[in-house]
Amino acid sequence: MKDKSMPITIQHQYSLLKHNTFGLDVKAEQFISYKSVDELVEILAKLRRDGQRILHIGSGSNLLFTRDFEGTVLHSDIRFIEYVSRDSREVVVRAGSGTIWDDFCAEMARNNIYGSENLSYIPGEVGATAIQNIGAYGVEVESIIREVETIEVATGRRRVFQAAECEFGYRDSIFKNRLKGLYIVTAVVFSLSAIPVFHLDYGPLQEFKKLDVAPTAQAIRDAVIAIRQSKLPEPTELGSAGSFFKNPVVSIEAYHQLAARYTDVPHYVVDESQVKIPAAWLIEQCGWKGKRHGGAGVYEKQPLIIVNVHQASPADIMELADMIRQSVFEKFNIPLNPEVNYI
Ligand code: EPU
């Protein structure tokens, strides 16, 4: 039996203040939250008839609104965590796109299910994790994604992407590139491990390697939360969108030239021809740590993060980001690319 159509609640001239972690007071012409896939399909049909521009957001933890949004902002309230299958090695778990990501990580750690613990405490919702391919402390979410369930915006048709079709890369996926804005993620299916598998190469996590007994997922989760709390601003206290830029990947030749001038350049080898340089280091070398521009500033403990110190305007943040980019390029000849999405 087909669901009866439900009333759609549209909020007009809606403040997005609570929907972007930068804490910018911008407005959407219309805002709609939905609780089911059927509801989303109905909303899309209506918005198509009305010729509305659409922007789908998660919790706005990776967005920079540069102005008011002329169109409809959609938000998923589809929240569930469902256990699909479990054997002695693998646990398959499906989660609704609107599920708070860290609620998912907390539940997995509590149930001794491994794979998401290094990604604990990252702000955002499940749907966006797949689009952004979030990563931290040596793990990217693509390593535990099996399928991404979506609805095509133009037709309302359901399409399931296998992980291999998602073209995942460093903070990248097909949904940010070729198919940007064309599909809305409604659920993600994760393949996690019932047996302990750890990624402990990141600095402070190496301590766990020295222990005689294997740590629990909960112990790793607790350590990751402590690291994040010591380095990253709490969105509720100081507005930001996490790392503002991606860490640039340069050729091995460019790295050697840089290392000849600066003996202490931190770096991670990507493959035999490429090296990743921490943007935080490049930005710090240019003297930006703790600097202010209007209401925006460069976070003292982690200069890769631009913060809303006091009532920053979108222009304050954009100008500061441009100045940082320019000075890093002038000093190191390395272009920085934003990790946050400019809207
Ligand atoms: N560094 C400095 N000065 C500083 C801080 C860091 O020079 O004040 C240098 C150090 O060499 C340090 C290196 O930067 O070893 C890396 O710093 P950190 O470990 O804090 O990580 P990151 O490379 O700056 C990335 C992700 C973070 C993620 C951490 C941990 C990107 C763009 N960012 O940051 O993700 O939490 O690694 O894995 O890849 C996010 O995406 O929003 C985010 C916070």
PDB file of N, CA and C and ligand atoms in Angstrom, residues 135-138 170-171 202 228 231-232 241-243 245-247 266 268 278 280-281 284 289 300-304 339, ligand 1:
ATOM      1  N   GLY A 135      37.676  11.972   7.409  1.00  0.00           N
ATOM      2  CA  GLY A 135      38.828  11.183   7.816  1.00  0.00           C
ATOM      3  C   GLY A 135      39.487  11.798   9.029  1.00  0.00           C
ATOM      4  N   ALA A 136      40.110  10.940   9.828  1.00  0.00           N
ATOM      5  CA  ALA A 136      40.900  11.424  10.959  1.00  0.00           C
ATOM      6  C   ALA A 136      41.740  10.280  11.505  1.00  0.00           C
ATOM      7  N   TYR A 137      42.929  10.637  12.000  1.00  0.00           N
ATOM      8  CA  TYR A 137      43.804   9.701  12.708  1.00  0.00           C
ATOM      9  C   TYR A 137      44.012   8.395  11.925  1.00  0.00           C
ATOM     10  N   GLY A 138      44.324   8.576  10.637  1.00  0.00           N
ATOM     11  CA  GLY A 138      44.715   7.434   9.811  1.00  0.00           C
ATOM     12  C   GLY A 138      43.574   6.627   9.213  1.00  0.00           C
ATOM     13  N   TYR A 170      40.734  11.612  -1.089  1.00  0.00           N
ATOM     14  CA  TYR A 170      40.986  12.404   0.125  1.00  0.00           C
ATOM     15  C   TYR A 170      39.951  13.532   0.213  1.00  0.00           C
ATOM     16  N   ARG A 171      39.068  13.469   1.187  1.00  0.00           N
ATOM     17  CA  ARG A 171      37.958  14.425   1.385  1.00  0.00           C
ATOM     18  C   ARG A 171      37.173  14.627   0.081  1.00  0.00           C
ATOM     19  N   TYR A 202      48.832   7.164  14.252  1.00  0.00           N
ATOM     20  CA  TYR A 202      48.811   8.599  14.550  1.00  0.00           C
ATOM     21  C   TYR A 202      49.443   8.853  15.921  1.00  0.00           C
ATOM     22  N   ARG A 228      40.894  15.330  20.081  1.00  0.00           N
ATOM     23  CA  ARG A 228      40.109  16.350  19.360  1.00  0.00           C
ATOM     24  C   ARG A 228      39.769  17.521  20.278  1.00  0.00           C
ATOM     25  N   LYS A 231      42.687  19.892  20.617  1.00  0.00           N
ATOM     26  CA  LYS A 231      43.195  20.617  19.440  1.00  0.00           C
ATOM     27  C   LYS A 231      42.157  21.439  18.706  1.00  0.00           C
ATOM     28  N   LEU A 232      40.905  20.968  18.760  1.00  0.00           N
ATOM     29  CA  LEU A 232      39.896  21.567  17.887  1.00  0.00           C
ATOM     30  C   LEU A 232      38.867  22.327  18.705  1.00  0.00           C
ATOM     31  N   ALA A 241      34.479  25.541  10.887  1.00  0.00           N
ATOM     32  CA  ALA A 241      34.033  24.407  10.074  1.00  0.00           C
ATOM     33  C   ALA A 241      35.160  23.376  10.028  1.00  0.00           C
ATOM     34  N   GLY A 242      35.853  23.206  11.146  1.00  0.00           N
ATOM     35  CA  GLY A 242      36.987  22.265  11.172  1.00  0.00           C
ATOM     36  C   GLY A 242      38.096  22.787  10.280  1.00  0.00           C
ATOM     37  N   SER A 243      38.855  21.873   9.686  1.00  0.00           N
ATOM     38  CA  SER A 243      39.938  22.301   8.793  1.00  0.00           C
ATOM     39  C   SER A 243      39.363  23.152   7.662  1.00  0.00           C
ATOM     40  N   PHE A 245      41.230  24.333   4.987  1.00  0.00           N
ATOM     41  CA  PHE A 245      41.866  23.922   3.728  1.00  0.00           C
ATOM     42  C   PHE A 245      42.199  22.437   3.774  1.00  0.00           C
ATOM     43  N   LYS A 246      42.374  21.845   2.598  1.00  0.00           N
ATOM     44  CA  LYS A 246      42.886  20.471   2.539  1.00  0.00           C
ATOM     45  C   LYS A 246      44.396  20.526   2.712  1.00  0.00           C
ATOM     46  N   ASN A 247      44.986  19.448   3.153  1.00  0.00           N
ATOM     47  CA  ASN A 247      46.445  19.379   3.178  1.00  0.00           C
ATOM     48  C   ASN A 247      46.926  19.199   1.739  1.00  0.00           C
ATOM     49  N   PRO A 266      57.301  18.970   7.959  1.00  0.00           N
ATOM     50  CA  PRO A 266      56.599  17.707   8.211  1.00  0.00           C
ATOM     51  C   PRO A 266      55.950  17.216   6.916  1.00  0.00           C
ATOM     52  N   TYR A 268      53.870  13.544   4.827  1.00  0.00           N
ATOM     53  CA  TYR A 268      53.439  12.150   4.782  1.00  0.00           C
ATOM     54  C   TYR A 268      53.567  11.708   3.342  1.00  0.00           C
ATOM     55  N   PRO A 278      51.436  19.175   5.692  1.00  0.00           N
ATOM     56  CA  PRO A 278      50.348  19.727   6.509  1.00  0.00           C
ATOM     57  C   PRO A 278      50.162  21.229   6.265  1.00  0.00           C
ATOM     58  N   ALA A 280      48.600  23.155   8.083  1.00  0.00           N
ATOM     59  CA  ALA A 280      48.761  23.862   9.363  1.00  0.00           C
ATOM     60  C   ALA A 280      50.200  24.383   9.500  1.00  0.00           C
ATOM     61  N   TRP A 281      51.155  23.596   9.079  1.00  0.00           N
ATOM     62  CA  TRP A 281      52.567  23.991   9.179  1.00  0.00           C
ATOM     63  C   TRP A 281      52.842  25.172   8.247  1.00  0.00           C
ATOM     64  N   GLU A 284      51.282  28.262   9.677  1.00  0.00           N
ATOM     65  CA  GLU A 284      52.012  28.741  10.865  1.00  0.00           C
ATOM     66  C   GLU A 284      53.305  29.451  10.457  1.00  0.00           C
ATOM     67  N   LYS A 289      49.117  32.215  12.952  1.00  0.00           N
ATOM     68  CA  LYS A 289      48.530  31.653  14.184  1.00  0.00           C
ATOM     69  C   LYS A 289      47.972  32.764  15.071  1.00  0.00           C
ATOM     70  N   GLU A 300      44.427  29.535  17.533  1.00  0.00           N
ATOM     71  CA  GLU A 300      45.814  29.504  18.058  1.00  0.00           C
ATOM     72  C   GLU A 300      46.367  28.090  18.131  1.00  0.00           C
ATOM     73  N   LYS A 301      45.501  27.122  18.476  1.00  0.00           N
ATOM     74  CA  LYS A 301      46.040  25.765  18.692  1.00  0.00           C
ATOM     75  C   LYS A 301      46.160  24.972  17.401  1.00  0.00           C
ATOM     76  N   GLN A 302      45.456  25.409  16.324  1.00  0.00           N
ATOM     77  CA  GLN A 302      45.500  24.664  15.073  1.00  0.00           C
ATOM     78  C   GLN A 302      45.219  25.653  13.944  1.00  0.00           C
ATOM     79  N   PRO A 303      46.277  26.174  13.311  1.00  0.00           N
ATOM     80  CA  PRO A 303      46.065  27.279  12.355  1.00  0.00           C
ATOM     81  C   PRO A 303      45.350  26.885  11.058  1.00  0.00           C
ATOM     82  N   LEU A 304      45.027  25.589  10.910  1.00  0.00           N
ATOM     83  CA  LEU A 304      44.265  25.175   9.731  1.00  0.00           C
ATOM     84  C   LEU A 304      42.780  25.518   9.914  1.00  0.00           C
ATOM     85  N   GLU A 339      38.762  23.136   2.051  1.00  0.00           N
ATOM     86  CA  GLU A 339      38.110  21.878   2.364  1.00  0.00           C
ATOM     87  C   GLU A 339      36.632  22.143   2.589  1.00  0.00           C
TER      88      GLU A 339
HETATM   89  N1  EPU B   1      51.014  21.611  12.672  1.00  0.00           N
HETATM   90  C1  EPU B   1      51.761  22.762  12.815  1.00  0.00           C
HETATM   91  N2  EPU B   1      51.299  23.711  13.676  1.00  0.00           N
HETATM   92  C2  EPU B   1      50.167  23.537  14.409  1.00  0.00           C
HETATM   93  C3  EPU B   1      49.413  22.359  14.268  1.00  0.00           C
HETATM   94  C4  EPU B   1      49.865  21.405  13.375  1.00  0.00           C
HETATM   95  O1  EPU B   1      52.789  22.948  12.187  1.00  0.00           O
HETATM   96  O2  EPU B   1      49.831  24.435  15.184  1.00  0.00           O
HETATM   97  C5  EPU B   1      51.518  20.578  11.743  1.00  0.00           C
HETATM   98  C6  EPU B   1      52.318  19.531  12.530  1.00  0.00           C
HETATM   99  O3  EPU B   1      53.395  19.137  11.748  1.00  0.00           O
HETATM  100  C7  EPU B   1      51.319  18.385  12.645  1.00  0.00           C
HETATM  101  C8  EPU B   1      50.598  18.518  11.338  1.00  0.00           C
HETATM  102  O4  EPU B   1      50.477  19.910  11.106  1.00  0.00           O
HETATM  103  O5  EPU B   1      51.958  17.150  12.753  1.00  0.00           O
HETATM  104  C9  EPU B   1      49.247  17.859  11.301  1.00  0.00           C
HETATM  105  O6  EPU B   1      48.386  18.411  12.279  1.00  0.00           O
HETATM  106  P1  EPU B   1      47.146  17.600  12.819  1.00  0.00           P
HETATM  107  O7  EPU B   1      47.548  16.261  13.277  1.00  0.00           O
HETATM  108  O8  EPU B   1      46.414  18.463  13.793  1.00  0.00           O
HETATM  109  O9  EPU B   1      46.233  17.322  11.546  1.00  0.00           O
HETATM  110  P2  EPU B   1      45.922  18.147  10.211  1.00  0.00           P
HETATM  111  O10 EPU B   1      46.677  17.551   9.100  1.00  0.00           O
HETATM  112  O11 EPU B   1      46.070  19.603  10.428  1.00  0.00           O
HETATM  113  C10 EPU B   1      44.015  16.532   9.450  1.00  0.00           C
HETATM  114  C11 EPU B   1      42.575  16.639   9.054  1.00  0.00           C
HETATM  115  C12 EPU B   1      41.704  16.782  10.293  1.00  0.00           C
HETATM  116  C13 EPU B   1      41.921  15.561  11.186  1.00  0.00           C
HETATM  117  C14 EPU B   1      43.420  15.481  11.546  1.00  0.00           C
HETATM  118  C15 EPU B   1      43.767  14.223  12.313  1.00  0.00           C
HETATM  119  C16 EPU B   1      42.568  17.640   6.841  1.00  0.00           C
HETATM  120  C17 EPU B   1      42.255  18.837   6.027  1.00  0.00           C
HETATM  121  N3  EPU B   1      42.380  17.764   8.156  1.00  0.00           N
HETATM  122  O12 EPU B   1      44.370  17.791  10.039  1.00  0.00           O
HETATM  123  O13 EPU B   1      40.356  16.811   9.884  1.00  0.00           O
HETATM  124  O14 EPU B   1      41.137  15.631  12.359  1.00  0.00           O
HETATM  125  O15 EPU B   1      44.202  15.446  10.332  1.00  0.00           O
HETATM  126  O16 EPU B   1      43.729  13.122  11.487  1.00  0.00           O
HETATM  127  O17 EPU B   1      42.943  16.598   6.307  1.00  0.00           O
HETATM  128  C18 EPU B   1      38.598  18.276   9.193  1.00  0.00           C
HETATM  129  O18 EPU B   1      38.631  17.683   8.116  1.00  0.00           O
HETATM  130  O19 EPU B   1      37.815  19.229   9.413  1.00  0.00           O
HETATM  131  C19 EPU B   1      39.532  17.873  10.238  1.00  0.00           C
HETATM  132  C20 EPU B   1      39.583  18.496  11.423  1.00  0.00           C
END
